[in-house]
Short mmCIF file of C-alpha atoms and ligand atoms in Angstrom, two decimals:
data_model
loop_
_atom_site.label_atom_id
_atom_site.label_comp_id
_atom_site.label_asym_id
_atom_site.label_seq_id
_atom_site.Cartn_x
_atom_site.Cartn_y
_atom_site.Cartn_z
CA UNK A 258 -117.66 -52.66 113.94
CA UNK A 259 -115.51 -55.49 114.52
CA UNK A 260 -115.69 -56.48 118.19
CA UNK A 261 -113.16 -57.74 120.85
CA UNK A 262 -112.55 -61.12 121.70
CA UNK A 263 -114.09 -60.42 125.23
CA UNK A 264 -117.48 -59.24 123.60
CA UNK A 265 -117.55 -61.93 120.97
CA UNK A 266 -117.06 -64.60 123.72
CA UNK A 267 -119.59 -62.98 125.92
CA UNK A 268 -122.04 -63.16 123.07
CA UNK A 269 -121.36 -67.01 123.06
CA UNK A 270 -119.23 -66.82 119.73
CA UNK A 271 -116.45 -69.50 119.43
CA UNK A 272 -113.98 -67.24 117.38
CA UNK A 273 -111.24 -68.51 115.10
CA UNK A 274 -108.76 -67.37 117.74
CA UNK A 275 -110.77 -69.30 120.51
CA UNK A 276 -110.62 -72.30 118.23
CA UNK A 277 -106.88 -71.87 117.60
CA UNK A 278 -106.12 -71.48 121.22
CA UNK A 279 -108.04 -74.46 122.28
CA UNK A 280 -106.25 -76.53 119.74
CA UNK A 281 -103.00 -75.43 121.00
CA UNK A 282 -103.92 -75.85 124.62
CA UNK A 283 -105.75 -79.27 124.11
CA UNK A 284 -108.88 -77.78 125.76
CA UNK A 285 -112.44 -77.68 124.91
CA UNK A 286 -113.37 -74.50 122.81
CA UNK A 287 -116.35 -73.81 124.87
CA UNK A 288 -114.12 -73.86 128.18
CA UNK A 289 -111.88 -71.51 126.43
CA UNK A 290 -114.81 -69.20 125.54
CA UNK A 291 -116.18 -69.06 128.99
CA UNK A 292 -112.77 -68.17 130.45
CA UNK A 293 -112.58 -65.35 127.90
CA UNK A 294 -115.96 -64.09 128.31
CA UNK A 295 -115.68 -63.92 132.19
CA UNK A 296 -112.32 -61.98 131.87
CA UNK A 297 -110.38 -64.91 133.48
CA UNK A 298 -108.14 -65.09 130.33
CA UNK A 299 -107.15 -62.89 127.62
CA UNK A 300 -106.33 -63.64 123.95
CA UNK A 301 -104.38 -60.57 122.93
CA UNK A 302 -105.08 -60.04 119.11
CA UNK A 303 -105.34 -56.75 117.46
CA UNK A 304 -107.40 -56.75 114.39
CA UNK A 305 -104.45 -55.32 112.27
CA UNK A 306 -101.78 -57.94 113.38
CA UNK A 307 -102.17 -60.24 110.58
CA UNK A 308 -99.15 -62.45 111.04
CA UNK A 309 -100.40 -63.52 114.53
CA UNK A 310 -100.96 -67.05 115.92
CA UNK A 311 -103.11 -66.39 118.77
CA UNK A 312 -102.04 -67.23 122.51
CA UNK A 313 -104.20 -67.48 125.48
CA UNK A 314 -103.13 -66.08 128.91
CA UNK A 315 -104.96 -67.33 132.13
CA UNK A 316 -104.37 -69.17 135.07
CA UNK A 317 -106.36 -72.31 133.77
CA UNK A 318 -104.02 -72.64 130.80
CA UNK A 319 -100.18 -73.30 130.35
CA UNK A 320 -98.18 -70.57 131.96
CA UNK A 321 -96.76 -68.16 129.49
CA UNK A 322 -93.59 -66.25 129.14
CA UNK A 323 -92.94 -62.70 127.80
CA UNK A 324 -89.60 -61.50 126.63
CA UNK A 325 -88.70 -57.87 126.65
CA UNK A 326 -86.84 -56.59 123.54
CA UNK A 327 -85.98 -53.15 122.14
CA UNK A 328 -83.37 -50.67 121.71
CA UNK A 329 -82.19 -47.87 123.89
CA UNK A 330 -80.48 -44.48 123.00
CA UNK A 331 -77.16 -46.10 123.52
CA UNK A 332 -77.47 -49.15 121.54
CA UNK A 333 -79.09 -51.56 118.97
CA UNK A 334 -80.50 -51.09 115.24
CA UNK A 335 -83.27 -52.49 113.29
CA UNK A 336 -81.20 -55.53 112.28
CA UNK A 337 -80.23 -56.23 115.94
CA UNK A 338 -83.93 -55.99 117.03
CA UNK A 339 -85.00 -58.25 114.48
CA UNK A 340 -82.39 -60.81 115.52
CA UNK A 341 -83.50 -60.43 119.10
CA UNK A 342 -87.19 -61.14 117.98
CA UNK A 343 -86.22 -64.02 116.18
CA UNK A 344 -83.87 -65.29 119.24
CA UNK A 345 -86.79 -64.68 121.54
CA UNK A 346 -89.36 -66.57 119.60
CA UNK A 347 -86.91 -69.44 118.87
CA UNK A 348 -86.16 -69.88 122.65
CA UNK A 349 -89.82 -69.91 123.54
CA UNK A 350 -91.18 -66.56 124.24
CA UNK A 351 -95.13 -66.70 124.05
CA UNK A 352 -95.21 -62.85 123.64
CA UNK A 353 -92.60 -60.19 123.03
CA UNK A 354 -92.69 -56.66 124.25
CA UNK A 355 -90.97 -54.08 122.36
CA UNK A 356 -89.61 -51.55 124.85
CA UNK A 357 -87.58 -49.44 122.44
CA UNK A 358 -86.72 -45.99 123.83
CA UNK A 359 -84.12 -45.12 121.24
CA UNK A 360 -84.50 -43.88 117.64
CA UNK A 361 -86.57 -45.29 114.64
CA UNK A 362 -89.35 -46.57 116.95
CA UNK A 363 -92.01 -46.58 114.51
CA UNK A 364 -90.07 -48.51 111.92
CA UNK A 365 -88.91 -51.03 114.54
CA UNK A 366 -92.38 -51.51 116.02
CA UNK A 367 -94.14 -52.05 112.69
CA UNK A 368 -91.45 -54.43 111.55
CA UNK A 369 -91.70 -56.49 114.69
CA UNK A 370 -95.59 -56.63 114.14
CA UNK A 371 -95.05 -57.55 110.60
CA UNK A 372 -92.94 -60.54 111.38
CA UNK A 373 -94.16 -61.68 114.59
CA UNK A 374 -96.48 -64.81 115.28
CA UNK A 375 -96.56 -63.94 118.78
CA UNK A 376 -98.43 -61.04 120.30
CA UNK A 377 -96.47 -57.88 120.46
CA UNK A 378 -96.86 -55.50 123.59
CA UNK A 379 -95.54 -52.00 124.20
CA UNK A 380 -95.58 -49.39 126.68
CA UNK A 381 -96.64 -46.10 124.92
CA UNK A 382 -95.36 -43.69 127.28
CA UNK A 383 -91.83 -44.70 126.27
CA UNK A 384 -92.55 -43.36 122.90
CA UNK A 385 -94.45 -40.24 124.07
CA UNK A 386 -91.58 -39.24 126.30
CA UNK A 387 -89.33 -39.02 123.10
CA UNK A 388 -91.52 -36.27 121.80
CA UNK A 389 -90.87 -33.93 124.67
CA UNK A 390 -88.12 -32.48 126.34
CA UNK A 391 -89.10 -33.66 129.93
CA UNK A 392 -92.01 -35.60 131.60
CA UNK A 393 -93.82 -32.47 132.71
CA UNK A 394 -94.17 -31.49 128.81
CA UNK A 395 -96.34 -34.56 128.27
CA UNK A 396 -99.95 -33.71 127.45
CA UNK A 397 -103.10 -36.06 127.66
CA UNK A 398 -103.58 -35.33 123.83
CA UNK A 399 -99.86 -36.60 123.20
CA UNK A 400 -100.53 -39.79 125.26
CA UNK A 401 -103.81 -40.48 123.60
CA UNK A 402 -102.20 -39.90 120.13
CA UNK A 403 -99.46 -42.13 120.61
CA UNK A 404 -101.70 -44.80 121.98
CA UNK A 405 -104.08 -44.48 119.11
CA UNK A 406 -101.14 -44.76 116.42
CA UNK A 407 -99.74 -47.89 118.18
CA UNK A 408 -103.35 -49.68 118.14
CA UNK A 409 -103.58 -48.89 114.60
CA UNK A 410 -100.13 -50.18 113.95
CA UNK A 411 -101.18 -53.69 115.29
CA UNK A 412 -99.89 -53.80 118.99
CA UNK A 413 -101.65 -56.46 120.83
CA UNK A 414 -101.33 -55.28 124.37
CA UNK A 415 -100.08 -52.17 126.06
CA UNK A 416 -98.76 -51.54 129.55
CA UNK A 417 -100.86 -48.43 130.80
CA UNK A 418 -99.69 -46.95 134.23
CA UNK A 419 -103.17 -45.67 134.85
CA UNK A 420 -103.21 -46.98 138.56
CA UNK A 421 -100.65 -44.39 139.82
CA UNK A 422 -102.79 -41.90 141.48
CA UNK A 423 -101.75 -38.51 142.85
CA UNK A 424 -102.76 -39.65 146.60
CA UNK A 425 -100.59 -42.66 146.22
CA UNK A 426 -97.15 -40.72 145.81
CA UNK A 427 -96.72 -39.78 149.49
CA UNK A 428 -97.15 -43.42 150.23
CA UNK A 429 -93.59 -44.13 148.52
CA UNK A 430 -91.94 -41.87 151.00
CA UNK A 431 -89.58 -43.87 153.17
CA UNK A 432 -89.14 -46.63 150.65
CA UNK A 433 -85.48 -47.91 150.21
CA UNK A 434 -85.79 -47.56 146.25
CA UNK A 435 -88.51 -45.22 145.61
CA UNK A 436 -90.42 -45.68 142.34
CA UNK A 437 -88.32 -48.16 140.06
CA UNK A 438 -90.91 -48.56 137.13
CA UNK A 439 -89.99 -46.43 134.34
CA UNK A 440 -93.50 -45.58 133.53
CA UNK A 441 -94.36 -44.93 137.13
CA UNK A 442 -91.47 -42.55 137.67
CA UNK A 443 -92.35 -40.46 134.60
CA UNK A 444 -95.91 -40.27 135.68
CA UNK A 445 -94.96 -39.41 139.28
CA UNK A 446 -92.73 -36.53 138.00
CA UNK A 447 -95.69 -35.23 135.68
CA UNK A 448 -98.05 -35.36 138.77
CA UNK A 449 -95.64 -33.43 140.97
CA UNK A 450 -94.99 -30.75 138.37
CA UNK A 451 -98.77 -30.23 137.54
CA UNK A 452 -100.08 -30.99 141.04
CA UNK A 453 -102.69 -32.77 139.03
CA UNK A 454 -104.13 -36.34 138.70
CA UNK A 455 -102.35 -38.78 136.54
CA UNK A 456 -103.79 -38.09 132.76
CA UNK A 457 -103.86 -41.84 132.06
CA UNK A 458 -106.28 -42.24 134.98
CA UNK A 459 -108.37 -39.41 134.13
CA UNK A 460 -108.55 -40.21 130.23
CA UNK A 461 -109.00 -44.06 130.89
CA UNK A 462 -112.40 -44.33 129.36
CA UNK A 463 -110.92 -42.64 126.24
CA UNK A 464 -108.22 -45.18 126.14
CA UNK A 465 -110.89 -47.87 126.66
CA UNK A 466 -112.60 -46.78 123.40
CA UNK A 467 -109.42 -46.80 121.38
CA UNK A 468 -108.62 -50.38 122.79
CA UNK A 469 -112.10 -51.46 121.90
CA UNK A 470 -111.94 -50.52 118.46
CA UNK A 471 -108.75 -52.46 117.60
CA UNK A 472 -108.97 -55.16 120.38
CA UNK A 473 -106.01 -53.92 122.20
CA UNK A 474 -105.70 -55.76 125.68
CA UNK A 475 -104.67 -53.77 128.66
CA UNK A 476 -101.59 -54.77 130.58
CA UNK A 477 -102.44 -52.53 133.60
CA UNK A 478 -98.85 -51.41 134.74
CA UNK A 479 -97.74 -51.47 138.21
CA UNK A 480 -95.87 -48.27 138.31
CA UNK A 481 -95.49 -48.53 142.14
CA UNK A 482 -94.22 -51.88 142.27
CA UNK A 483 -91.55 -52.59 144.98
CA UNK A 484 -87.83 -52.41 143.66
CA UNK A 485 -86.28 -54.02 146.53
CA UNK A 486 -87.38 -56.75 149.21
CA UNK A 487 -87.57 -53.81 151.83
CA UNK A 488 -90.42 -52.15 149.70
CA UNK A 489 -92.56 -55.32 148.98
CA UNK A 490 -96.13 -55.44 149.81
CA UNK A 491 -96.22 -51.93 151.30
CA UNK A 492 -99.14 -49.43 151.21
CA UNK A 493 -98.17 -47.79 147.86
CA UNK A 494 -98.12 -51.17 146.10
CA UNK A 495 -101.50 -52.17 147.41
CA UNK A 496 -103.13 -48.68 147.19
CA UNK A 497 -102.19 -48.84 143.32
CA UNK A 498 -103.58 -52.49 143.26
CA UNK A 499 -106.94 -51.38 144.53
CA UNK A 500 -107.03 -48.77 141.73
CA UNK A 501 -106.12 -51.47 139.13
CA UNK A 502 -109.04 -53.53 140.38
CA UNK A 503 -111.23 -50.52 139.66
CA UNK A 504 -109.82 -49.95 136.22
CA UNK A 505 -110.14 -53.79 135.45
CA UNK A 506 -113.99 -53.46 135.65
CA UNK A 507 -114.12 -50.19 133.75
CA UNK A 508 -112.27 -51.74 130.97
CA UNK A 509 -114.57 -54.79 131.13
CA UNK A 510 -117.56 -52.59 130.87
CA UNK A 511 -116.20 -51.36 127.70
CA UNK A 512 -115.46 -54.86 126.47
CA UNK A 513 -111.76 -54.63 126.66
CA UNK A 514 -109.61 -57.54 127.68
CA UNK A 515 -107.54 -56.92 130.70
CA UNK A 516 -104.29 -58.58 132.53
CA UNK A 517 -102.84 -56.94 135.44
CA UNK A 518 -99.00 -56.45 136.00
CA UNK A 519 -97.29 -57.50 139.35
CA UNK A 520 -94.16 -57.12 141.24
CA UNK A 521 -91.11 -56.72 141.22
CA UNK A 522 -88.88 -57.57 144.22
CA UNK A 523 -90.66 -59.78 146.68
CA UNK A 524 -89.52 -62.11 149.46
CA UNK A 525 -90.53 -65.88 148.81
CA UNK A 526 -92.80 -66.15 151.71
CA UNK A 527 -94.85 -63.13 150.62
CA UNK A 528 -95.47 -64.21 146.72
CA UNK A 529 -98.29 -66.54 147.04
CA UNK A 530 -100.17 -63.95 149.18
CA UNK A 531 -99.56 -61.14 146.57
CA UNK A 532 -100.96 -63.38 143.91
CA UNK A 533 -104.08 -64.35 145.88
CA UNK A 534 -104.75 -60.71 146.64
CA UNK A 535 -104.32 -59.69 143.10
CA UNK A 536 -106.87 -62.27 141.92
CA UNK A 537 -109.40 -61.29 144.67
CA UNK A 538 -108.99 -57.35 143.99
CA UNK A 539 -109.04 -57.63 140.11
CA UNK A 540 -111.72 -60.22 139.61
CA UNK A 541 -109.60 -62.93 138.50
CA UNK A 542 -108.13 -60.96 135.59
CA UNK A 543 -104.83 -62.78 134.48
CA UNK A 544 -101.86 -61.79 136.66
CA UNK A 545 -98.59 -60.96 134.70
CA UNK A 546 -95.64 -60.80 136.87
CA UNK A 547 -92.20 -59.49 136.50
CA UNK A 548 -90.07 -62.16 138.19
CA UNK A 549 -90.55 -61.39 141.02
CA UNK A 550 -86.83 -61.37 142.32
CA UNK A 551 -86.65 -63.26 145.64
CA UNK A 552 -83.42 -61.55 146.70
CA UNK A 553 -81.49 -58.22 145.85
CA UNK A 554 -77.95 -59.58 146.40
CA UNK A 555 -77.16 -61.06 142.95
CA UNK A 556 -76.85 -58.67 140.13
CA UNK A 557 -75.64 -60.49 137.06
CA UNK A 558 -77.69 -63.68 138.12
CA UNK A 559 -81.08 -62.01 138.19
CA UNK A 560 -82.63 -64.41 135.67
CA UNK A 561 -82.14 -67.02 138.38
CA UNK A 562 -83.23 -64.87 141.55
CA UNK A 563 -86.34 -64.07 139.46
CA UNK A 564 -87.05 -67.30 137.98
CA UNK A 565 -87.35 -68.72 141.58
CA UNK A 566 -90.03 -66.24 142.40
CA UNK A 567 -91.69 -66.56 139.11
CA UNK A 568 -92.07 -70.36 139.70
CA UNK A 569 -93.81 -69.50 143.05
CA UNK A 570 -95.89 -66.90 141.51
CA UNK A 571 -97.04 -69.31 138.72
CA UNK A 572 -97.73 -72.12 141.34
CA UNK A 573 -100.01 -69.63 143.14
CA UNK A 574 -101.93 -68.66 139.85
CA UNK A 575 -99.92 -66.05 137.91
CA UNK A 576 -100.70 -66.52 134.20
CA UNK A 577 -97.71 -64.89 132.52
CA UNK A 578 -94.14 -64.49 133.68
CA UNK A 579 -92.08 -61.47 132.30
CA UNK A 580 -88.56 -62.73 131.91
CA UNK A 581 -85.54 -61.20 133.47
CA UNK A 582 -82.12 -61.55 131.72
CA UNK A 583 -78.85 -61.77 133.63
CA UNK A 584 -78.22 -58.17 132.53
CA UNK A 585 -81.14 -56.77 134.69
CA UNK A 586 -80.01 -53.79 136.81
CA UNK A 587 -76.87 -53.71 134.78
CA UNK A 588 -77.42 -53.28 131.01
CA UNK A 589 -79.31 -53.77 127.90
CA UNK A 590 -79.49 -57.47 127.16
CA UNK A 591 -77.95 -59.09 124.05
CA UNK A 592 -78.78 -62.25 122.17
CA UNK A 593 -77.11 -64.55 124.76
CA UNK A 594 -79.00 -62.83 127.36
CA UNK A 595 -82.28 -63.23 126.00
CA UNK A 596 -81.44 -67.04 125.46
CA UNK A 597 -80.46 -67.27 129.17
CA UNK A 598 -83.41 -65.37 130.52
CA UNK A 599 -85.88 -67.38 128.24
CA UNK A 600 -84.28 -70.62 129.49
CA UNK A 601 -84.74 -69.69 133.04
CA UNK A 602 -88.30 -68.65 132.56
CA UNK A 603 -89.44 -71.55 130.36
CA UNK A 604 -88.23 -73.74 133.25
CA UNK A 605 -90.13 -71.74 135.67
CA UNK A 606 -93.34 -71.97 133.69
CA UNK A 607 -93.05 -75.52 133.08
CA UNK A 608 -92.03 -76.36 136.58
CA UNK A 609 -95.08 -74.62 137.69
CA UNK A 610 -97.32 -76.35 135.16
CA UNK A 611 -96.07 -79.65 136.36
CA UNK A 612 -96.65 -78.81 140.12
CA UNK A 613 -100.17 -77.41 139.35
CA UNK A 614 -100.87 -80.81 137.65
CA UNK A 615 -101.76 -79.35 134.20
CA UNK A 616 -102.94 -82.19 131.98
CA UNK A 617 -99.93 -84.03 130.33
CA UNK A 618 -97.20 -81.30 131.52
CA UNK A 619 -95.07 -83.91 133.05
CA UNK A 620 -94.92 -86.19 129.96
CA UNK A 621 -91.93 -84.14 128.57
CA UNK A 622 -90.04 -84.80 131.70
CA UNK A 623 -90.78 -88.49 131.62
CA UNK A 624 -89.57 -88.57 127.99
CA UNK A 625 -86.48 -86.96 128.81
CA UNK A 626 -85.77 -89.17 131.95
CA UNK A 627 -86.42 -92.35 129.93
CA UNK A 628 -84.02 -91.17 127.38
CA UNK A 629 -81.41 -90.34 129.78
CA UNK A 630 -81.60 -93.69 131.67
CA UNK A 631 -81.34 -95.58 128.27
CA UNK A 632 -78.37 -93.52 127.36
CA UNK A 633 -79.95 -92.48 124.09
CA UNK A 634 -77.87 -89.29 123.97
CA UNK A 635 -79.35 -88.09 120.77
CA UNK A 636 -82.91 -88.45 122.04
CA UNK A 637 -82.04 -86.56 125.10
CA UNK A 638 -80.58 -83.66 123.22
CA UNK A 639 -83.45 -83.58 121.09
CA UNK A 640 -85.84 -83.40 123.76
CA UNK A 641 -83.99 -81.08 125.81
CA UNK A 642 -85.33 -77.46 126.68
CA UNK A 643 -82.14 -76.10 124.79
CA UNK A 644 -80.81 -78.95 122.59
CA UNK A 645 -77.95 -77.03 121.34
CA UNK A 646 -76.73 -76.03 124.79
CA UNK A 647 -77.11 -79.85 126.01
CA UNK A 648 -75.26 -81.33 123.17
CA UNK A 649 -72.51 -78.75 123.21
CA UNK A 650 -71.79 -79.19 126.95
CA UNK A 651 -71.72 -82.82 126.53
CA UNK A 652 -69.46 -82.94 123.47
CA UNK A 653 -67.00 -80.45 125.29
CA UNK A 654 -65.40 -83.59 126.96
CA UNK A 655 -66.79 -86.39 124.90
CA UNK A 656 -67.13 -85.18 121.16
CA UNK A 657 -66.77 -88.47 119.34
CA UNK A 658 -69.75 -90.09 117.68
CA UNK A 659 -68.90 -93.27 119.62
CA UNK A 660 -69.81 -91.36 122.92
CA UNK A 661 -73.38 -91.00 121.76
CA UNK A 662 -73.65 -94.64 122.50
CA UNK A 663 -71.70 -94.59 125.65
CA UNK A 664 -73.14 -95.90 128.96
CA UNK A 665 -71.57 -93.14 130.85
CA UNK A 666 -70.48 -89.41 130.51
CA UNK A 667 -67.67 -87.52 131.74
CA UNK A 668 -69.53 -86.49 135.06
CA UNK A 669 -69.04 -89.54 137.02
CA UNK A 670 -66.87 -91.42 134.35
CA UNK A 671 -67.37 -94.95 133.23
CA UNK A 672 -66.49 -96.60 136.63
CA UNK A 673 -68.83 -94.63 138.68
CA UNK A 674 -71.85 -94.22 136.45
CA UNK A 675 -74.56 -95.07 138.75
CA UNK A 676 -77.04 -95.52 135.95
CA UNK A 677 -75.00 -98.07 134.21
CA UNK A 678 -74.42 -99.73 137.53
CA UNK A 679 -78.12 -99.76 138.13
CA UNK A 680 -78.87 -101.34 134.82
CA UNK A 681 -76.30 -103.85 135.14
CA UNK A 682 -77.77 -104.86 138.49
CA UNK A 683 -81.37 -105.01 137.00
CA UNK A 684 -80.24 -107.33 134.12
CA UNK A 685 -77.99 -109.35 136.33
CA UNK A 686 -80.46 -112.08 137.19
CA UNK A 687 -81.46 -110.79 140.78
CA UNK A 688 -84.61 -109.53 142.24
CA UNK A 689 -84.58 -106.04 140.74
CA UNK A 690 -86.66 -105.68 137.68
CA UNK A 691 -85.78 -103.95 134.40
CA UNK A 692 -87.61 -100.44 134.27
CA UNK A 693 -90.51 -99.50 132.13
CA UNK A 694 -90.36 -96.68 129.43
CA UNK A 695 -92.44 -95.67 126.37
CA UNK A 696 -93.71 -92.25 127.15
CA UNK A 697 -95.57 -91.20 123.83
CA UNK A 698 -95.32 -87.42 123.45
CA UNK A 699 -97.19 -87.71 120.17
CA UNK A 700 -100.27 -88.63 122.24
CA UNK A 701 -99.62 -86.28 125.25
CA UNK A 702 -102.57 -83.98 126.35
CA UNK A 703 -100.00 -81.38 127.12
CA UNK A 704 -100.42 -77.76 125.88
CA UNK A 705 -97.89 -76.91 123.06
CA UNK A 706 -95.77 -74.95 125.53
CA UNK A 707 -95.23 -78.07 127.67
CA UNK A 708 -93.93 -80.14 124.66
CA UNK A 709 -90.55 -79.97 122.81
CA UNK A 710 -89.27 -78.24 120.84
CA UNK A 711 -89.31 -75.32 123.16
CA UNK A 712 -90.37 -72.70 120.74
CA UNK A 713 -94.20 -72.61 120.53
CA UNK A 714 -93.96 -70.80 117.32
CA UNK A 715 -91.50 -71.28 114.40
CA UNK A 716 -89.43 -68.41 113.45
CA UNK A 717 -89.97 -68.65 109.61
CA UNK A 718 -92.02 -65.54 109.83
CA UNK A 719 -89.00 -63.62 110.72
CA UNK A 720 -86.99 -63.36 107.39
CA UNK A 721 -83.43 -64.12 107.26
CA UNK A 722 -82.90 -61.00 105.14
CA UNK A 723 -85.08 -57.70 105.02
CA UNK A 724 -84.48 -54.72 102.88
CA UNK A 725 -85.80 -51.48 104.08
CA UNK A 726 -85.26 -47.89 102.48
CA UNK A 727 -82.46 -49.64 100.41
CA UNK A 728 -80.70 -50.92 103.67
CA UNK A 729 -80.57 -54.84 104.03
CA UNK A 730 -80.79 -56.05 107.42
CA UNK A 731 -79.86 -59.72 108.18
CA UNK A 732 -81.25 -61.09 111.61
CA UNK A 733 -79.74 -64.31 112.37
CA UNK A 734 -80.93 -66.69 114.99
CA UNK A 735 -78.00 -67.96 117.03
CA UNK A 736 -79.34 -71.42 117.47
CA UNK A 737 -75.92 -73.01 117.52
CA UNK A 738 -73.13 -72.50 119.98
S1 LIG B 616 -71.77 -90.82 134.25
FE1 LIG B 616 -73.07 -89.86 135.88
S2 LIG B 616 -73.95 -88.20 135.15
FE2 LIG B 616 -73.23 -89.21 133.27
S3 LIG B 616 -74.86 -90.64 132.90
FE3 LIG B 616 -73.84 -91.83 134.30
S4 LIG B 616 -74.79 -91.42 136.03
FE4 LIG B 616 -75.42 -89.67 134.60
#
């Protein structure tokens, strides 16, 4: 029987996936193997996901970013979903979670898996709930069936809210925003209706057996995460975290890879402690954080409020950041929201990698700075995190080709361009010297995600046109403004 990456790494094997991520991260394959074998990093790679280009998630590696896509009962079809997948990969998502809750779930999921080079994650309870009238009608068998089917389809990692225990629920009384996780709220309703323990907890070892067979990685869900600053770091959150620590070890005993999900909404000054606590309680299993949002006052700008928290979390050791879009709390994101959310989170991840001293991470910054100082506008656009956005903004006021050689832009204007003035001072024969440049990105030690172009995978696996059951879908990547 095929084994998991964790088991094979534990046996001393350097798998093809380990070789590949070592190449992408510019690290020694033996170091990668050790990190996987010790549960400090995961390579989500379902045996049935044939189009996968493996990615590693762990605090010793470049910080990764996840994008959530998916339909809802109110909107989206297969073409739109493929378009979101393509947009997400193009703008740098390292993994994509299909959180569809509307119709056509199987077809959307299997199409995503067939065309995605990045790992695909799901939350199986979202599908299970579509098969019943209300949460109380869920059964352990239904949950296990859905999990097994999705594992067979090739899902690389699944969010399982097994840490929401019956005894934890009273701890959420008195919160400002109760239980804000969709999975957590569904399970709380089930527990209350049946006066019984969470079936995902009582059947956890059966889930482990399914995961081990297909090499699905756990993303242990934080169903009791805080949904507001007032609820951050409370008893309910940390009681669930203790259970997640217990479940992490159970999964490892079954040879299953684990990462652990984290909050939510957390004041800036509590974020680093939250990361340290998770690392301690969960034996160093990779921490996958949603934001966190550092203030609750800015609906419409929560890609910013959360990217601030995500940067702090990654600085403290979080391994993957789940992006948040400007539509958070307000509506289902569209392509432009996906783009804006990913830009915010790629910045957060890269900023943390630079600050954490990841080898070569700052070379990209240096190369952009040199192009900027030299007024090499085309190079600056090419190296930018979002080249199309940079060029479009520049060209809004100075569109002509001649301005691509100009020693100023419209921000300060020709008279007040400080970089031009500085250059003139340095070449004017005084004591100031001309500045050195010459950062060579081709020789950089940086992991792929810390080098341009921002997309770590190309999008050629996502077709421009796809026909399913006689219907043609045309996902377009809106790479140009
Ligand atoms: S005009 Fe101002 S913003 Fe534009 S290049 Fe010069 S210093 Fe930079």
